[in-house]
GROMACS .gro file of C-alpha atoms in nm:
model
  441
    1MET     CA    1   0.903  -8.616   5.289
    2LEU     CA    2   0.563  -8.608   5.137
    3LYS     CA    3   0.449  -8.386   5.420
    4LYS     CA    4   0.745  -8.146   5.369
    5LEU     CA    5   0.661  -8.133   5.008
    6TYR     CA    6   0.286  -8.036   5.089
    7SER     CA    7   0.422  -7.760   5.317
    8LEU     CA    8   0.586  -7.608   5.005
    9ARG     CA    9   0.281  -7.640   4.785
   10GLU     CA   10   0.072  -7.373   4.970
   11PRO     CA   11   0.325  -7.088   4.979
   12THR     CA   12   0.429  -7.177   4.602
   13ARG     CA   13   0.067  -7.153   4.493
   14ASN     CA   14  -0.017  -6.831   4.690
   15GLY     CA   15   0.316  -6.670   4.581
   16LEU     CA   16   0.260  -6.779   4.211
   17GLU     CA   17  -0.088  -6.652   4.226
   18LEU     CA   18   0.010  -6.304   4.348
   19ALA     CA   19   0.310  -6.296   4.114
   20SER     CA   20   0.065  -6.387   3.821
   21ARG     CA   21  -0.163  -6.093   3.912
   22MET     CA   22   0.131  -5.842   3.935
   23PHE     CA   23   0.276  -5.986   3.608
   24LYS     CA   24  -0.052  -5.913   3.430
   25GLN     CA   25  -0.035  -5.562   3.581
   26LEU     CA   26   0.318  -5.537   3.460
   27GLU     CA   27   0.225  -5.650   3.108
   28THR     CA   28  -0.073  -5.399   3.109
   29ILE     CA   29   0.152  -5.116   3.235
   30CYS     CA   30   0.431  -5.198   2.999
   31SER     CA   31   0.203  -5.231   2.696
   32LYS     CA   32   0.052  -4.884   2.784
   33LEU     CA   33   0.400  -4.751   2.854
   34ILE     CA   34   0.518  -4.851   2.520
   35GLU     CA   35   0.210  -4.715   2.355
   36ASP     CA   36   0.268  -4.381   2.526
   37ARG     CA   37   0.630  -4.385   2.455
   38ASN     CA   38   0.571  -4.439   2.078
   39SER     CA   39   0.316  -4.161   2.082
   40VAL     CA   40   0.568  -3.917   2.234
   41ILE     CA   41   0.846  -4.032   1.992
   42LYS     CA   42   0.602  -3.994   1.698
   43ILE     CA   43   0.479  -3.662   1.806
   44HIS     CA   44   0.803  -3.494   1.905
   45PRO     CA   45   0.956  -3.421   1.573
   46GLU     CA   46   0.643  -3.254   1.430
   47LEU     CA   47   0.566  -3.075   1.750
   48SER     CA   48   0.918  -2.956   1.773
   49PHE     CA   49   0.904  -2.822   1.430
   50LEU     CA   50   0.567  -2.637   1.495
   51VAL     CA   51   0.693  -2.489   1.823
   52THR     CA   52   0.974  -2.342   1.627
   53ASP     CA   53   0.802  -2.264   1.307
   54ASN     CA   54   0.467  -2.125   1.420
   55PRO     CA   55   0.629  -1.811   1.612
   56THR     CA   56   0.843  -1.753   1.285
   57GLN     CA   57   0.531  -1.779   1.067
   58ILE     CA   58   0.351  -1.548   1.301
   59GLN     CA   59   0.635  -1.283   1.270
   60THR     CA   60   0.637  -1.341   0.889
   61ALA     CA   61   0.255  -1.267   0.890
   62TYR     CA   62   0.315  -0.947   1.088
   63LYS     CA   63   0.574  -0.827   0.832
   64ALA     CA   64   0.333  -0.921   0.549
   65TYR     CA   65   0.059  -0.721   0.715
   66GLU     CA   66   0.298  -0.429   0.771
   67SER     CA   67   0.387  -0.435   0.401
   68ALA     CA   68   0.020  -0.445   0.305
   69GLN     CA   69  -0.037  -0.139   0.544
   70LYS     CA   70   0.253   0.044   0.389
   71LEU     CA   71   0.123  -0.017   0.047
   72PHE     CA   72  -0.212   0.103   0.146
   73ASN     CA   73  -0.074   0.419   0.305
   74HIS     CA   74   0.144   0.490   0.013
   75GLN     CA   75  -0.131   0.456  -0.245
   76THR     CA   76  -0.375   0.647  -0.024
   77GLU     CA   77  -0.127   0.943  -0.009
   78LEU     CA   78  -0.090   0.927  -0.393
   79ILE     CA   79  -0.475   0.932  -0.442
   80GLN     CA   80  -0.521   1.204  -0.174
   81GLY     CA   81  -0.249   1.400  -0.341
   82ALA     CA   82  -0.441   1.378  -0.670
   83PHE     CA   83  -0.763   1.482  -0.504
   84GLU     CA   84  -0.613   1.781  -0.360
   85GLU     CA   85  -0.446   1.863  -0.689
   86LYS     CA   86  -0.764   1.841  -0.858
   87ASN     CA   87  -0.936   2.086  -0.622
   88THR     CA   88  -0.641   2.311  -0.665
   89VAL     CA   89  -0.636   2.329  -1.030
   90PHE     CA   90  -1.026   2.348  -1.044
   91TYR     CA   91  -1.017   2.638  -0.807
   92GLU     CA   92  -0.744   2.816  -1.011
   93MET     CA   93  -0.948   2.748  -1.324
   94GLU     CA   94  -1.264   2.889  -1.166
   95THR     CA   95  -1.065   3.181  -1.041
   96VAL     CA   96  -0.912   3.277  -1.377
   97LEU     CA   97  -1.247   3.224  -1.553
   98GLY     CA   98  -1.396   3.455  -1.293
   99LEU     CA   99  -1.142   3.710  -1.381
  100LEU     CA  100  -1.221   3.677  -1.753
  101LYS     CA  101  -1.602   3.714  -1.687
  102ASN     CA  102  -1.539   4.032  -1.487
  103LYS     CA  103  -1.314   4.183  -1.743
  104SER     CA  104  -1.544   4.400  -1.958
  105ILE     CA  105  -1.443   4.441  -2.325
  106ASP     CA  106  -1.410   4.804  -2.431
  107LYS     CA  107  -1.683   4.918  -2.659
  108CYS     CA  108  -1.416   5.016  -2.930
  109PHE     CA  109  -1.368   4.647  -2.989
  110LEU     CA  110  -1.719   4.568  -3.039
  111GLU     CA  111  -1.828   4.782  -3.329
  112LYS     CA  112  -1.836   4.513  -3.597
  113LYS     CA  113  -1.808   4.149  -3.644
  114LYS     CA  114  -1.452   4.014  -3.595
  115GLU     CA  115  -1.298   3.675  -3.642
  116TYR     CA  116  -1.096   3.580  -3.340
  117LYS     CA  117  -0.856   3.289  -3.369
  118THR     CA  118  -0.602   3.168  -3.107
  119PRO     CA  119  -0.433   2.833  -3.034
  120LEU     CA  120  -0.729   2.769  -2.781
  121VAL     CA  121  -1.013   2.992  -2.930
  122SER     CA  122  -1.167   2.987  -3.268
  123LYS     CA  123  -1.512   3.164  -3.286
  124SER     CA  124  -1.681   3.448  -3.464
  125ILE     CA  125  -1.872   3.702  -3.256
  126LEU     CA  126  -2.139   3.921  -3.404
  127LEU     CA  127  -2.213   4.212  -3.166
  128ASN     CA  128  -2.424   4.519  -3.199
  129GLN     CA  129  -2.459   4.822  -2.984
  130ASP     CA  130  -2.735   4.676  -2.765
  131SER     CA  131  -2.514   4.408  -2.638
  132ILE     CA  132  -2.184   4.582  -2.601
  133ASN     CA  133  -2.201   4.625  -2.225
  134GLU     CA  134  -2.263   4.246  -2.164
  135LYS     CA  135  -1.942   4.127  -2.332
  136SER     CA  136  -1.628   4.018  -2.130
  137LEU     CA  137  -1.307   3.845  -2.197
  138TYR     CA  138  -1.495   3.522  -2.117
  139ASP     CA  139  -1.720   3.556  -2.421
  140TYR     CA  140  -1.411   3.504  -2.641
  141VAL     CA  141  -1.321   3.179  -2.478
  142ASP     CA  142  -1.412   2.834  -2.619
  143GLU     CA  143  -1.579   2.661  -2.339
  144SER     CA  144  -1.529   2.321  -2.472
  145SER     CA  145  -1.156   2.379  -2.448
  146PHE     CA  146  -1.171   2.360  -2.061
  147THR     CA  147  -1.499   2.176  -1.988
  148SER     CA  148  -1.392   1.865  -2.180
  149LEU     CA  149  -1.062   1.868  -2.002
  150MET     CA  150  -1.215   1.916  -1.653
  151ASN     CA  151  -1.484   1.648  -1.730
  152SER     CA  152  -1.205   1.404  -1.817
  153ILE     CA  153  -1.001   1.504  -1.494
  154GLN     CA  154  -1.322   1.444  -1.306
  155ASP     CA  155  -1.377   1.102  -1.463
  156VAL     CA  156  -1.020   1.000  -1.366
  157VAL     CA  157  -1.075   1.130  -1.008
  158ASN     CA  158  -1.403   0.927  -0.990
  159ASN     CA  159  -1.203   0.619  -1.094
  160LEU     CA  160  -0.944   0.686  -0.826
  161GLN     CA  161  -1.219   0.723  -0.586
  162ASP     CA  162  -1.366   0.383  -0.675
  163GLN     CA  163  -1.005   0.235  -0.648
  164ARG     CA  164  -0.968   0.403  -0.308
  165ASN     CA  165  -1.302   0.247  -0.192
  166LYS     CA  166  -1.176  -0.092  -0.320
  167MET     CA  167  -0.852  -0.042  -0.116
  168HIS     CA  168  -1.043   0.025   0.204
  169HIS     CA  169  -1.266  -0.281   0.145
  170THR     CA  170  -0.956  -0.473   0.099
  171MET     CA  171  -0.781  -0.346   0.407
  172ASP     CA  172  -1.104  -0.415   0.613
  173LYS     CA  173  -1.042  -0.784   0.549
  174ILE     CA  174  -0.690  -0.760   0.717
  175LEU     CA  175  -0.750  -0.506   0.989
  176LYS     CA  176  -0.809  -0.762   1.237
  177VAL     CA  177  -0.497  -0.969   1.155
  178PRO     CA  178  -0.284  -0.828   1.425
  179GLU     CA  179  -0.550  -0.908   1.683
  180LYS     CA  180  -0.584  -1.253   1.547
  181LEU     CA  181  -0.213  -1.299   1.541
  182LYS     CA  182  -0.194  -1.188   1.898
  183ASN     CA  183  -0.448  -1.466   2.004
  184TYR     CA  184  -0.234  -1.719   1.827
  185GLU     CA  185   0.069  -1.627   2.031
  186SER     CA  186   0.054  -1.919   2.288
  187GLY     CA  187   0.273  -1.941   2.582
  188SER     CA  188   0.600  -2.088   2.448
  189ILE     CA  189   0.687  -2.450   2.544
  190LEU     CA  190   1.048  -2.612   2.557
  191ILE     CA  191   1.068  -2.915   2.332
  192ARG     CA  192   1.416  -3.061   2.363
  193ALA     CA  193   1.565  -3.378   2.220
  194ARG     CA  194   1.758  -3.473   2.546
  195ASP     CA  195   1.429  -3.473   2.730
  196ILE     CA  196   1.303  -3.739   2.493
  197ASN     CA  197   1.634  -3.927   2.533
  198THR     CA  198   1.629  -3.914   2.915
  199LEU     CA  199   1.275  -4.037   2.908
  200ASN     CA  200   1.339  -4.319   2.664
  201GLU     CA  201   1.647  -4.417   2.881
  202LYS     CA  202   1.417  -4.453   3.189
  203ILE     CA  203   1.156  -4.653   2.987
  204SER     CA  204   1.428  -4.878   2.831
  205LEU     CA  205   1.567  -4.935   3.186
  206ASN     CA  206   1.225  -5.043   3.317
  207LEU     CA  207   1.135  -5.251   3.004
  208ASP     CA  208   1.469  -5.441   3.069
  209LEU     CA  209   1.368  -5.495   3.423
  210PHE     CA  210   1.036  -5.625   3.300
  211GLU     CA  211   1.210  -5.878   3.082
  212GLN     CA  212   1.409  -5.977   3.385
  213PHE     CA  213   1.094  -6.007   3.606
  214LYS     CA  214   0.937  -6.206   3.323
  215GLU     CA  215   1.204  -6.466   3.339
  216ASP     CA  216   1.168  -6.470   3.717
  217TYR     CA  217   0.800  -6.528   3.674
  218GLU     CA  218   0.845  -6.803   3.432
  219SER     CA  219   1.098  -6.950   3.663
  220LEU     CA  220   0.826  -6.946   3.933
  221VAL     CA  221   0.585  -7.119   3.695
  222SER     CA  222   0.851  -7.373   3.619
  223HIS     CA  223   0.907  -7.426   3.994
  224ASP     CA  224   0.541  -7.461   4.064
  225ASN     CA  225   0.512  -7.726   3.766
  226GLN     CA  226   0.825  -7.897   3.899
  227LEU     CA  227   0.688  -7.915   4.268
  228LYS     CA  228   0.344  -8.050   4.150
  229GLN     CA  229   0.541  -8.310   3.937
  230VAL     CA  230   0.756  -8.425   4.220
  231ILE     CA  231   0.472  -8.442   4.460
  232SER     CA  232   0.275  -8.651   4.204
  233GLN     CA  233   0.552  -8.888   4.163
  234VAL     CA  234   0.632  -8.922   4.526
  235GLU     CA  235   0.251  -8.991   4.602
  236ARG     CA  236   0.271  -9.268   4.335
  237ASN     CA  237   0.591  -9.399   4.469
  238ILE     CA  238   0.733  -9.347   4.126
  239MET     CA  239   1.041  -9.159   4.270
  240THR     CA  240   1.217  -9.107   4.601
  241LEU     CA  241   1.328  -8.747   4.680
  242SER     CA  242   1.658  -8.687   4.842
  243GLU     CA  243   1.696  -8.454   5.125
  244GLN     CA  244   1.919  -8.260   4.901
  245ASP     CA  245   1.654  -8.219   4.639
  246TYR     CA  246   1.405  -8.122   4.886
  247ILE     CA  247   1.651  -7.853   5.017
  248VAL     CA  248   1.663  -7.712   4.663
  249LEU     CA  249   1.292  -7.711   4.623
  250SER     CA  250   1.253  -7.548   4.962
  251HIS     CA  251   1.500  -7.278   4.873
  252ASP     CA  252   1.331  -7.196   4.540
  253THR     CA  253   0.989  -7.184   4.725
  254GLN     CA  254   1.153  -6.929   4.973
  255GLU     CA  255   1.283  -6.716   4.681
  256ILE     CA  256   0.912  -6.672   4.573
  257GLY     CA  257   0.858  -6.423   4.844
  258LEU     CA  258   1.172  -6.225   4.747
  259VAL     CA  259   1.069  -6.222   4.385
  260VAL     CA  260   0.704  -6.114   4.463
  261GLY     CA  261   0.846  -5.849   4.685
  262GLU     CA  262   1.075  -5.713   4.413
  263MET     CA  263   0.788  -5.730   4.171
  264GLN     CA  264   0.579  -5.505   4.396
  265ASP     CA  265   0.846  -5.255   4.411
  266TYR     CA  266   0.896  -5.275   4.044
  267VAL     CA  267   0.520  -5.221   3.995
  268LYS     CA  268   0.536  -4.899   4.183
  269SER     CA  269   0.844  -4.775   3.998
  270LEU     CA  270   0.694  -4.884   3.667
  271ARG     CA  271   0.364  -4.719   3.741
  272LEU     CA  272   0.558  -4.380   3.821
  273ILE     CA  273   0.728  -4.382   3.491
  274ALA     CA  274   0.415  -4.499   3.307
  275ASP     CA  275   0.227  -4.215   3.470
  276GLU     CA  276   0.506  -3.962   3.365
  277THR     CA  277   0.507  -4.103   3.010
  278PHE     CA  278   0.123  -4.094   2.991
  279VAL     CA  279   0.120  -3.725   3.118
  280LYS     CA  280   0.405  -3.646   2.862
  281SER     CA  281   0.205  -3.827   2.588
  282GLN     CA  282  -0.115  -3.631   2.670
  283GLN     CA  283   0.081  -3.299   2.692
  284TYR     CA  284   0.240  -3.365   2.361
  285SER     CA  285  -0.088  -3.471   2.197
  286SER     CA  286  -0.265  -3.165   2.346
  287PHE     CA  287   0.030  -2.936   2.247
  288LEU     CA  288   0.032  -3.091   1.898
  289ASP     CA  289  -0.336  -3.022   1.857
  290GLU     CA  290  -0.296  -2.671   1.968
  291TYR     CA  291   0.002  -2.593   1.750
  292LYS     CA  292  -0.166  -2.777   1.447
  293ASN     CA  293  -0.466  -2.550   1.494
  294GLN     CA  294  -0.246  -2.255   1.532
  295ALA     CA  295  -0.063  -2.345   1.222
  296ILE     CA  296  -0.411  -2.382   1.039
  297MET     CA  297  -0.528  -2.039   1.169
  298ILE     CA  298  -0.186  -1.889   1.064
  299HIS     CA  299  -0.218  -2.032   0.723
  300GLU     CA  300  -0.579  -1.883   0.701
  301VAL     CA  301  -0.425  -1.540   0.800
  302PHE     CA  302  -0.155  -1.583   0.544
  303SER     CA  303  -0.414  -1.673   0.286
  304ILE     CA  304  -0.627  -1.346   0.374
  305ILE     CA  305  -0.296  -1.139   0.361
  306HIS     CA  306  -0.193  -1.302   0.024
  307ASP     CA  307  -0.521  -1.232  -0.133
  308SER     CA  308  -0.539  -0.887   0.009
  309ILE     CA  309  -0.187  -0.794  -0.123
  310SER     CA  310  -0.275  -0.935  -0.450
  311GLU     CA  311  -0.580  -0.707  -0.482
  312LEU     CA  312  -0.384  -0.420  -0.337
  313VAL     CA  313  -0.109  -0.468  -0.603
  314LEU     CA  314  -0.376  -0.500  -0.886
  315ILE     CA  315  -0.540  -0.178  -0.744
  316TYR     CA  316  -0.181  -0.020  -0.712
  317ASP     CA  317  -0.129  -0.081  -1.083
  318ASN     CA  318  -0.463   0.064  -1.182
  319CYS     CA  319  -0.395   0.359  -0.975
  320ASN     CA  320  -0.065   0.428  -1.121
  321ILE     CA  321  -0.224   0.417  -1.460
  322LEU     CA  322  -0.495   0.655  -1.355
  323ILE     CA  323  -0.253   0.890  -1.168
  324ASN     CA  324  -0.036   0.909  -1.489
  325GLN     CA  325  -0.344   1.011  -1.683
  326PHE     CA  326  -0.449   1.253  -1.421
  327ILE     CA  327  -0.085   1.411  -1.420
  328LYS     CA  328  -0.104   1.465  -1.798
  329LEU     CA  329  -0.454   1.602  -1.792
  330SER     CA  330  -0.397   1.831  -1.493
  331ASN     CA  331  -0.072   1.957  -1.664
  332GLU     CA  332  -0.288   2.035  -1.980
  333LEU     CA  333  -0.537   2.216  -1.761
  334TRP     CA  334  -0.259   2.413  -1.582
  335ASN     CA  335  -0.128   2.514  -1.921
  336LEU     CA  336  -0.472   2.631  -2.020
  337ILE     CA  337  -0.493   2.832  -1.695
  338ALA     CA  338  -0.156   2.995  -1.768
  339TRP     CA  339  -0.275   3.066  -2.117
  340TYR     CA  340  -0.605   3.238  -1.976
  341GLN     CA  341  -0.385   3.435  -1.740
  342GLU     CA  342  -0.180   3.551  -2.021
  343TYR     CA  343  -0.483   3.636  -2.223
  344TYR     CA  344  -0.616   3.836  -1.926
  345VAL     CA  345  -0.282   4.029  -1.914
  346ALA     CA  346  -0.257   4.062  -2.289
  347TYR     CA  347  -0.590   4.236  -2.298
  348ASP     CA  348  -0.476   4.503  -2.062
  349GLU     CA  349  -0.162   4.526  -2.261
  350LEU     CA  350  -0.377   4.560  -2.586
  351ILE     CA  351  -0.558   4.852  -2.428
  352LEU     CA  352  -0.249   5.022  -2.354
  353GLU     CA  353  -0.094   4.939  -2.704
  354MET     CA  354  -0.401   5.082  -2.863
  355ASN     CA  355  -0.387   5.387  -2.646
  356GLN     CA  356  -0.021   5.425  -2.736
  357ARG     CA  357  -0.098   5.403  -3.104
  358ASN     CA  358  -0.336   5.668  -3.056
  359ILE     CA  359  -0.100   5.889  -2.883
  360PHE     CA  360   0.150   5.834  -3.160
  361ARG     CA  361  -0.104   5.912  -3.432
  362ASN     CA  362  -0.213   6.229  -3.252
  363HIS     CA  363   0.152   6.334  -3.216
  364GLN     CA  364   0.213   6.265  -3.590
  365GLN     CA  365  -0.107   6.467  -3.686
  366ASP     CA  366   0.004   6.762  -3.466
  367TRP     CA  367   0.351   6.742  -3.630
  368PHE     CA  368   0.201   6.713  -3.971
  369ASN     CA  369  -0.020   7.023  -3.900
  370LYS     CA  370   0.252   7.219  -3.756
  371VAL     CA  371   0.506   7.141  -4.044
  372SER     CA  372   0.237   7.213  -4.301
  373THR     CA  373   0.151   7.550  -4.147
  374GLU     CA  374   0.521   7.647  -4.122
  375LEU     CA  375   0.594   7.539  -4.462
  376GLU     CA  376   0.305   7.747  -4.612
  377LYS     CA  377   0.410   8.042  -4.405
  378SER     CA  378   0.779   8.016  -4.506
  379ILE     CA  379   0.666   7.998  -4.883
  380LYS     CA  380   0.426   8.299  -4.842
  381ASP     CA  381   0.697   8.503  -4.666
  382GLU     CA  382   0.951   8.423  -4.956
  383ILE     CA  383   0.699   8.532  -5.216
  384GLU     CA  384   0.629   8.857  -5.040
  385ARG     CA  385   1.002   8.923  -4.995
  386ARG     CA  386   1.058   8.848  -5.368
  387ASN     CA  387   0.776   9.060  -5.477
  388MET     CA  388   0.909   9.342  -5.262
  389PHE     CA  389   1.255   9.303  -5.419
  390ILE     CA  390   1.108   9.320  -5.768
  391GLN     CA  391   0.884   9.616  -5.683
  392ASN     CA  392   1.169   9.810  -5.548
  393LEU     CA  393   1.469   9.725  -5.772
  394GLY     CA  394   1.327   9.520  -6.062
  395GLN     CA  395   1.291   9.837  -6.280
  396TYR     CA  396   1.658   9.903  -6.259
  397LEU     CA  397   1.770   9.565  -6.371
  398PRO     CA  398   1.795   9.457  -6.742
  399SER     CA  399   1.544   9.178  -6.825
  400ASP     CA  400   1.808   8.985  -6.975
  401LEU     CA  401   2.049   9.012  -6.701
  402CYS     CA  402   1.870   8.754  -6.474
  403PRO     CA  403   1.562   8.602  -6.646
  404GLY     CA  404   1.460   8.389  -6.338
  405ILE     CA  405   1.437   8.676  -6.115
  406LYS     CA  406   1.063   8.669  -6.118
  407ASN     CA  407   1.031   8.310  -6.054
  408LEU     CA  408   0.818   8.193  -5.758
  409PRO     CA  409   0.988   7.981  -5.502
  410ALA     CA  410   0.952   7.609  -5.498
  411THR     CA  411   0.664   7.454  -5.327
  412TYR     CA  412   0.634   7.145  -5.121
  413SER     CA  413   0.359   6.931  -4.986
  414ILE     CA  414   0.340   6.667  -4.696
  415GLN     CA  415   0.081   6.414  -4.755
  416GLN     CA  416  -0.034   6.078  -4.582
  417THR     CA  417   0.068   5.778  -4.779
  418SER     CA  418  -0.121   5.504  -4.589
  419ILE     CA  419  -0.398   5.482  -4.326
  420ASP     CA  420  -0.323   5.349  -3.983
  421GLU     CA  421  -0.673   5.229  -3.890
  422PHE     CA  422  -0.737   5.101  -3.539
  423VAL     CA  423  -0.982   5.145  -3.250
  424VAL     CA  424  -0.927   5.364  -2.966
  425PRO     CA  425  -1.018   5.256  -2.607
  426SER     CA  426  -1.180   5.481  -2.359
  427ASP     CA  427  -0.980   5.670  -2.101
  428GLU     CA  428  -1.159   5.454  -1.835
  429SER     CA  429  -1.023   5.130  -1.987
  430VAL     CA  430  -0.688   5.267  -2.012
  431ALA     CA  431  -0.691   5.370  -1.650
  432LEU     CA  432  -0.827   5.017  -1.552
  433ALA     CA  433  -0.558   4.849  -1.767
  434THR     CA  434  -0.279   5.055  -1.612
  435SER     CA  435  -0.394   4.981  -1.256
  436SER     CA  436  -0.440   4.605  -1.327
  437LEU     CA  437  -0.093   4.568  -1.476
  438ALA     CA  438   0.062   4.761  -1.185
  439ASN     CA  439  -0.104   4.508  -0.942
  440ASN     CA  440   0.004   4.215  -1.135
  441SER     CA  441   0.358   4.329  -1.153
   0.00000   0.00000   0.00000
């Protein structure tokens, strides 16, 4: 019997030794498997959120960039419009001033000192005959009325230019945003909850098998201890082992090979799921780092866009104030241009008015002279006729019959009661004024 027991000891020891090594492998693999599983489970929610949120944030960043671009383009158009309006109104002012400078004043208006007052002009000009040919409509213009206005407009335009420079500087900060966002657009990965559930089910199944093999291993250890104890007691004649008990020990020893074989298969299976979980853990960890870094980059882009839009809004407000000032000032300058244009036309009308008054005065003088001559002639003729009557018939008429027969006819006189004093423009000025008004009509 003792010899039979000895025959069981070697396979038991060898099997237990092999099982012990495999069990340690299983413990190591399971420990790493649990660690990797926990890592995957921990990473999954955050990674799932980032995988979904990052593309959304990128699209939001694109829209924010487009909003900044639209704001920039709109404000640039307004500023450019102000610049073009400034060039136009300045050109029109220079044009009308050129017309005034080229419109010579007729000498008739320059014979003595005159006081000229208008809503936009108030100056006294003392002229003499030596400087008559040098005077034009421009000399009656108060230069400060337009120079101060044009200087104010130029100041506003300069401030708008400064604001435009600031806008370009601000936009330079975000011009590369689309390129950056494009670089952040990584290939999409699919993170599904069911993948984690499936993996977790596989791991749980293998961990349950591990617990089962742990019990089997503990049974092997118990069997080895029992065999050692029986052999020791039999060697010391403490106990007598029955054949039935030996059969049980022999059967348990034979089961060691089966357990070890199953453990070998399980090690292979566990190693596969462990490798799969390890790869998944490494992928998730790598993806998480990538998407975290992506999220940080997107946040930095948002910060740039936010700061830039804040600057653009401030510039926008400043530009609106300046543009309102510009519109007010340019309207004043347009009104002044219109006044100068009317002034230019009014001078030609003045020439024609003075000429018309001269025509009227000459006509009145001619009429006066004609009437005076006819009146004198009619009175003279009447006196001669009466004298002829007295001479021919007066001697036959009693003196008391018609005492007034020798009376002279009533006399009349036409006299000028007031003086219409005005200057008379030259024929050349009248012709030029007539031509100018015809061209402007």
